[in-house]
């Protein structure tokens, strides 16, 4: 079975940067969609960013555009999220997810957690204000 493992979370001051990573136990994820979601206490799981396995297409939530970048490292079977200019409201558990490639192309589908087939355990990101 496919497994996703996130890492890189931690504590950072507002305005700082952090990079979280997700390693997939696949030979290749080029034929899939990969995404990052986040969930703060007592809030719904929120879409952050998604990318096609090939890296040719990416999409972002409005709240992170211009600050976050999603990209893949195919040699390491890893998808990464570079987070810059962090704000206190970015504090959440960050999850990576794997789904069908076509998910990225549809706004409704890519922001819907149930559209994804495999989830990681999450990594905590805390931004101090």
PDB file of C-alpha atoms in Angstrom:
ATOM      1  CA  UNK A   1       0.000   0.000   0.000  1.00  0.00           C
ATOM      2  CA  UNK A   2       1.007   3.590  -0.551  1.00  0.00           C
ATOM      3  CA  UNK A   3       2.190   5.590   2.440  1.00  0.00           C
ATOM      4  CA  UNK A   4       2.906   9.293   2.791  1.00  0.00           C
ATOM      5  CA  UNK A   5       5.194  10.655   5.488  1.00  0.00           C
ATOM      6  CA  UNK A   6       5.435  14.363   6.259  1.00  0.00           C
ATOM      7  CA  UNK A   7       8.301  16.089   7.986  1.00  0.00           C
ATOM      8  CA  UNK A   8       9.753  19.540   8.534  1.00  0.00           C
ATOM      9  CA  UNK A   9       7.159  21.111  10.778  1.00  0.00           C
ATOM     10  CA  UNK A  10       8.146  23.189  13.745  1.00  0.00           C
ATOM     11  CA  UNK A  11       7.962  26.534  15.473  1.00  0.00           C
ATOM     12  CA  UNK A  12       8.742  29.709  13.563  1.00  0.00           C
ATOM     13  CA  UNK A  13       8.240  33.409  14.199  1.00  0.00           C
ATOM     14  CA  UNK A  14       5.790  35.423  12.143  1.00  0.00           C
ATOM     15  CA  UNK A  15       7.447  36.611   8.962  1.00  0.00           C
ATOM     16  CA  UNK A  16       9.755  33.638   8.888  1.00  0.00           C
ATOM     17  CA  UNK A  17       9.972  30.649   6.590  1.00  0.00           C
ATOM     18  CA  UNK A  18       9.599  26.918   6.840  1.00  0.00           C
ATOM     19  CA  UNK A  19       9.642  24.015   4.403  1.00  0.00           C
ATOM     20  CA  UNK A  20       7.625  20.862   4.897  1.00  0.00           C
ATOM     21  CA  UNK A  21       8.204  17.671   2.946  1.00  0.00           C
ATOM     22  CA  UNK A  22       6.189  14.600   2.055  1.00  0.00           C
ATOM     23  CA  UNK A  23       7.778  11.358   0.906  1.00  0.00           C
ATOM     24  CA  UNK A  24       5.629   8.872  -0.985  1.00  0.00           C
ATOM     25  CA  UNK A  25       6.284   5.138  -0.910  1.00  0.00           C
ATOM     26  CA  UNK A  26       5.881   4.876  -4.655  1.00  0.00           C
ATOM     27  CA  UNK A  27       8.301   4.218  -7.423  1.00  0.00           C
ATOM     28  CA  UNK A  28       6.949   7.388  -9.009  1.00  0.00           C
ATOM     29  CA  UNK A  29       4.083   9.761  -8.344  1.00  0.00           C
ATOM     30  CA  UNK A  30       4.235  11.351 -11.786  1.00  0.00           C
ATOM     31  CA  UNK A  31       0.818   9.918 -12.681  1.00  0.00           C
ATOM     32  CA  UNK A  32      -0.902  11.285  -9.556  1.00  0.00           C
ATOM     33  CA  UNK A  33      -1.957  14.531  -7.989  1.00  0.00           C
ATOM     34  CA  UNK A  34      -0.273  15.585  -4.773  1.00  0.00           C
ATOM     35  CA  UNK A  35      -1.653  18.195  -2.437  1.00  0.00           C
ATOM     36  CA  UNK A  36      -1.155  19.919   0.877  1.00  0.00           C
ATOM     37  CA  UNK A  37      -4.002  20.562   3.275  1.00  0.00           C
ATOM     38  CA  UNK A  38      -3.961  22.051   6.742  1.00  0.00           C
ATOM     39  CA  UNK A  39      -6.209  21.825   9.745  1.00  0.00           C
ATOM     40  CA  UNK A  40      -6.261  24.102  12.751  1.00  0.00           C
ATOM     41  CA  UNK A  41      -8.027  23.165  15.983  1.00  0.00           C
ATOM     42  CA  UNK A  42     -11.811  23.222  15.664  1.00  0.00           C
ATOM     43  CA  UNK A  43     -11.607  24.109  11.979  1.00  0.00           C
ATOM     44  CA  UNK A  44     -12.289  22.219   8.783  1.00  0.00           C
ATOM     45  CA  UNK A  45      -9.457  20.712   6.822  1.00  0.00           C
ATOM     46  CA  UNK A  46      -8.408  23.416   4.371  1.00  0.00           C
ATOM     47  CA  UNK A  47      -6.873  23.119   0.932  1.00  0.00           C
ATOM     48  CA  UNK A  48      -3.485  24.794   0.604  1.00  0.00           C
ATOM     49  CA  UNK A  49      -1.881  23.759  -2.679  1.00  0.00           C
ATOM     50  CA  UNK A  50      -1.815  20.986  -5.257  1.00  0.00           C
ATOM     51  CA  UNK A  51       0.508  19.872  -8.005  1.00  0.00           C
ATOM     52  CA  UNK A  52       0.501  17.346 -10.795  1.00  0.00           C
ATOM     53  CA  UNK A  53       3.061  14.616 -10.368  1.00  0.00           C
ATOM     54  CA  UNK A  54       4.928  15.898 -13.382  1.00  0.00           C
ATOM     55  CA  UNK A  55       5.191  19.327 -11.782  1.00  0.00           C
ATOM     56  CA  UNK A  56       3.742  21.057 -14.819  1.00  0.00           C
ATOM     57  CA  UNK A  57       0.648  22.432 -13.086  1.00  0.00           C
ATOM     58  CA  UNK A  58       0.119  23.840  -9.615  1.00  0.00           C
ATOM     59  CA  UNK A  59      -2.756  25.536  -7.827  1.00  0.00           C
ATOM     60  CA  UNK A  60      -2.983  27.482  -4.585  1.00  0.00           C
ATOM     61  CA  UNK A  61      -5.535  28.653  -2.107  1.00  0.00           C
ATOM     62  CA  UNK A  62      -6.013  32.415  -2.222  1.00  0.00           C
ATOM     63  CA  UNK A  63      -4.825  32.712   1.363  1.00  0.00           C
ATOM     64  CA  UNK A  64      -1.321  31.483   0.501  1.00  0.00           C
ATOM     65  CA  UNK A  65      -0.763  32.798  -3.019  1.00  0.00           C
ATOM     66  CA  UNK A  66       2.479  34.694  -3.293  1.00  0.00           C
ATOM     67  CA  UNK A  67       3.787  33.239  -0.036  1.00  0.00           C
ATOM     68  CA  UNK A  68       3.801  29.460  -0.475  1.00  0.00           C
ATOM     69  CA  UNK A  69       5.294  27.384  -3.269  1.00  0.00           C
ATOM     70  CA  UNK A  70       4.579  23.725  -3.940  1.00  0.00           C
ATOM     71  CA  UNK A  71       7.117  21.735  -5.886  1.00  0.00           C
ATOM     72  CA  UNK A  72       8.296  18.185  -6.372  1.00  0.00           C
ATOM     73  CA  UNK A  73      11.614  16.421  -6.170  1.00  0.00           C
ATOM     74  CA  UNK A  74      11.067  13.449  -8.424  1.00  0.00           C
ATOM     75  CA  UNK A  75      14.421  11.862  -7.679  1.00  0.00           C
ATOM     76  CA  UNK A  76      13.405  11.577  -4.021  1.00  0.00           C
ATOM     77  CA  UNK A  77       9.705  10.887  -4.679  1.00  0.00           C
ATOM     78  CA  UNK A  78       8.919  13.926  -2.579  1.00  0.00           C
ATOM     79  CA  UNK A  79       6.551  16.867  -2.706  1.00  0.00           C
ATOM     80  CA  UNK A  80       7.508  19.973  -0.786  1.00  0.00           C
ATOM     81  CA  UNK A  81       5.816  23.117   0.416  1.00  0.00           C
ATOM     82  CA  UNK A  82       7.995  26.161   0.898  1.00  0.00           C
ATOM     83  CA  UNK A  83       6.246  28.598   3.223  1.00  0.00           C
ATOM     84  CA  UNK A  84       7.444  32.188   3.392  1.00  0.00           C
ATOM     85  CA  UNK A  85       6.149  35.278   5.177  1.00  0.00           C
ATOM     86  CA  UNK A  86       4.380  33.082   7.667  1.00  0.00           C
ATOM     87  CA  UNK A  87       1.498  34.440   9.696  1.00  0.00           C
ATOM     88  CA  UNK A  88      -0.039  33.300  12.941  1.00  0.00           C
ATOM     89  CA  UNK A  89      -3.103  32.156  11.029  1.00  0.00           C
ATOM     90  CA  UNK A  90      -0.943  29.645   9.155  1.00  0.00           C
ATOM     91  CA  UNK A  91      -0.633  27.642  12.365  1.00  0.00           C
ATOM     92  CA  UNK A  92      -2.076  24.188  11.742  1.00  0.00           C
ATOM     93  CA  UNK A  93      -1.284  20.560  11.196  1.00  0.00           C
ATOM     94  CA  UNK A  94      -0.179  20.218   7.597  1.00  0.00           C
ATOM     95  CA  UNK A  95      -1.122  17.052   5.722  1.00  0.00           C
ATOM     96  CA  UNK A  96      -0.055  15.797   2.338  1.00  0.00           C
ATOM     97  CA  UNK A  97      -2.429  13.801   0.194  1.00  0.00           C
ATOM     98  CA  UNK A  98      -2.383  11.749  -2.989  1.00  0.00           C
ATOM     99  CA  UNK A  99      -5.178  11.500  -5.520  1.00  0.00           C
ATOM    100  CA  UNK A 100      -6.004  11.111  -9.169  1.00  0.00           C
ATOM    101  CA  UNK A 101      -4.089  13.311 -11.547  1.00  0.00           C
ATOM    102  CA  UNK A 102      -7.270  14.909 -12.856  1.00  0.00           C
ATOM    103  CA  UNK A 103      -8.120  16.203  -9.383  1.00  0.00           C
ATOM    104  CA  UNK A 104      -5.759  19.137  -9.797  1.00  0.00           C
ATOM    105  CA  UNK A 105      -7.657  20.356 -12.855  1.00  0.00           C
ATOM    106  CA  UNK A 106     -10.991  20.812 -11.101  1.00  0.00           C
ATOM    107  CA  UNK A 107     -11.370  23.539  -8.476  1.00  0.00           C
ATOM    108  CA  UNK A 108     -14.079  21.749  -6.512  1.00  0.00           C
ATOM    109  CA  UNK A 109     -12.313  18.402  -6.521  1.00  0.00           C
ATOM    110  CA  UNK A 110      -8.863  19.608  -5.597  1.00  0.00           C
ATOM    111  CA  UNK A 111     -10.108  21.421  -2.489  1.00  0.00           C
ATOM    112  CA  UNK A 112     -12.249  18.497  -1.316  1.00  0.00           C
ATOM    113  CA  UNK A 113     -10.473  16.139   1.102  1.00  0.00           C
ATOM    114  CA  UNK A 114     -12.576  13.115   0.133  1.00  0.00           C
ATOM    115  CA  UNK A 115     -11.236  13.327  -3.418  1.00  0.00           C
ATOM    116  CA  UNK A 116      -7.854  12.105  -2.181  1.00  0.00           C
ATOM    117  CA  UNK A 117      -7.026   8.462  -1.620  1.00  0.00           C
ATOM    118  CA  UNK A 118      -4.006   8.486   0.687  1.00  0.00           C
ATOM    119  CA  UNK A 119      -3.069  10.812   3.536  1.00  0.00           C
ATOM    120  CA  UNK A 120      -0.007  11.324   5.632  1.00  0.00           C
ATOM    121  CA  UNK A 121      -0.013  11.611   9.398  1.00  0.00           C
ATOM    122  CA  UNK A 122       0.510  15.360   9.413  1.00  0.00           C
ATOM    123  CA  UNK A 123       3.215  17.659  10.702  1.00  0.00           C
ATOM    124  CA  UNK A 124       2.621  20.537  13.096  1.00  0.00           C
ATOM    125  CA  UNK A 125       3.487  24.064  12.006  1.00  0.00           C
ATOM    126  CA  UNK A 126       3.260  26.728  14.681  1.00  0.00           C
ATOM    127  CA  UNK A 127       3.787  30.407  13.902  1.00  0.00           C
ATOM    128  CA  UNK A 128       4.296  32.698  16.852  1.00  0.00           C
ATOM    129  CA  UNK A 129       2.992  36.242  16.686  1.00  0.00           C
TER     130      UNK A 129
END
